[in-house]
XYZ file of C-alpha atoms in Angstrom:
91
model
C -19.432 -191.707 36.338
C -21.523 -188.974 37.728
C -20.464 -185.280 36.620
C -20.331 -182.863 39.702
C -23.353 -181.033 38.801
C -25.589 -183.892 38.924
C -23.928 -184.834 42.268
C -24.772 -181.455 43.613
C -28.363 -181.633 42.620
C -28.336 -185.037 44.471
C -26.940 -183.724 47.630
C -29.154 -180.784 47.599
C -32.025 -182.953 47.194
C -31.133 -185.076 49.940
C -31.069 -181.963 52.135
C -34.412 -180.844 50.831
C -35.874 -184.381 51.802
C -34.575 -183.895 55.375
C -35.979 -180.346 55.743
C -39.644 -181.492 54.506
C -40.068 -184.958 55.747
C -41.342 -185.773 59.524
C -38.641 -184.864 61.948
C -38.858 -188.694 63.209
C -37.321 -189.531 59.564
C -33.576 -189.878 59.718
C -32.034 -189.021 56.489
C -28.461 -190.287 55.677
C -26.048 -189.293 53.205
C -23.164 -190.858 52.402
C -23.526 -193.246 55.911
C -23.783 -190.045 57.867
C -27.397 -188.942 59.151
C -27.783 -185.262 58.324
C -28.201 -182.636 61.136
C -31.483 -181.188 59.527
C -34.696 -182.451 60.836
C -36.808 -179.351 60.152
C -37.440 -176.743 57.625
C -36.240 -173.959 60.110
C -32.655 -175.799 60.636
C -32.941 -176.075 56.632
C -33.472 -172.282 56.401
C -30.607 -171.627 58.586
C -28.128 -173.425 55.785
C -29.105 -170.728 53.444
C -28.523 -167.796 55.939
C -25.634 -168.854 57.439
C -23.859 -168.563 53.978
C -22.875 -165.052 54.134
C -19.628 -163.522 54.817
C -20.862 -160.847 56.893
C -22.687 -163.491 59.095
C -26.294 -164.960 59.412
C -28.977 -163.007 57.771
C -32.276 -161.791 59.767
C -35.261 -163.798 59.100
C -38.587 -163.935 60.036
C -40.041 -167.377 60.312
C -43.748 -168.695 61.160
C -45.158 -171.860 61.003
C -48.999 -171.303 60.088
C -50.529 -174.482 61.384
C -49.346 -178.296 60.709
C -48.791 -177.719 56.830
C -47.399 -174.484 56.215
C -44.047 -172.850 56.847
C -42.967 -169.664 55.686
C -39.591 -167.551 56.193
C -38.516 -164.315 54.717
C -34.945 -162.650 54.906
C -32.778 -160.111 53.052
C -30.516 -160.997 50.263
C -27.445 -159.050 48.543
C -29.891 -157.012 46.428
C -30.735 -159.603 43.721
C -34.299 -161.399 43.842
C -33.613 -165.318 45.464
C -36.243 -167.597 46.421
C -36.455 -171.112 47.433
C -39.871 -172.647 47.563
C -41.796 -176.406 47.959
C -44.917 -177.639 47.114
C -45.502 -181.221 48.326
C -41.731 -181.553 49.401
C -40.888 -180.876 45.725
C -38.545 -177.651 45.347
C -40.531 -175.281 42.708
C -37.388 -173.449 41.426
C -39.907 -170.823 39.610
C -41.766 -169.966 43.108
């Protein structure tokens, strides 16, 4: 049996894949297609989690290979980054 931490990590990775693969790639989780088809929609998932409403965000697609977004946090440093579609937890 898979514990909840591993299950959550695997679910997050499926969302990561949906955000970082070609938008023509349909990503399924538990038999349902995820509504995330690009990196900007993925960013919105993080920004929508605030109780006071979505955080402001500056997003830029810099050519065909780079996408960058910057937003505010609750005062503690937080970052999400990917290199070659792999989440790099330390930046």
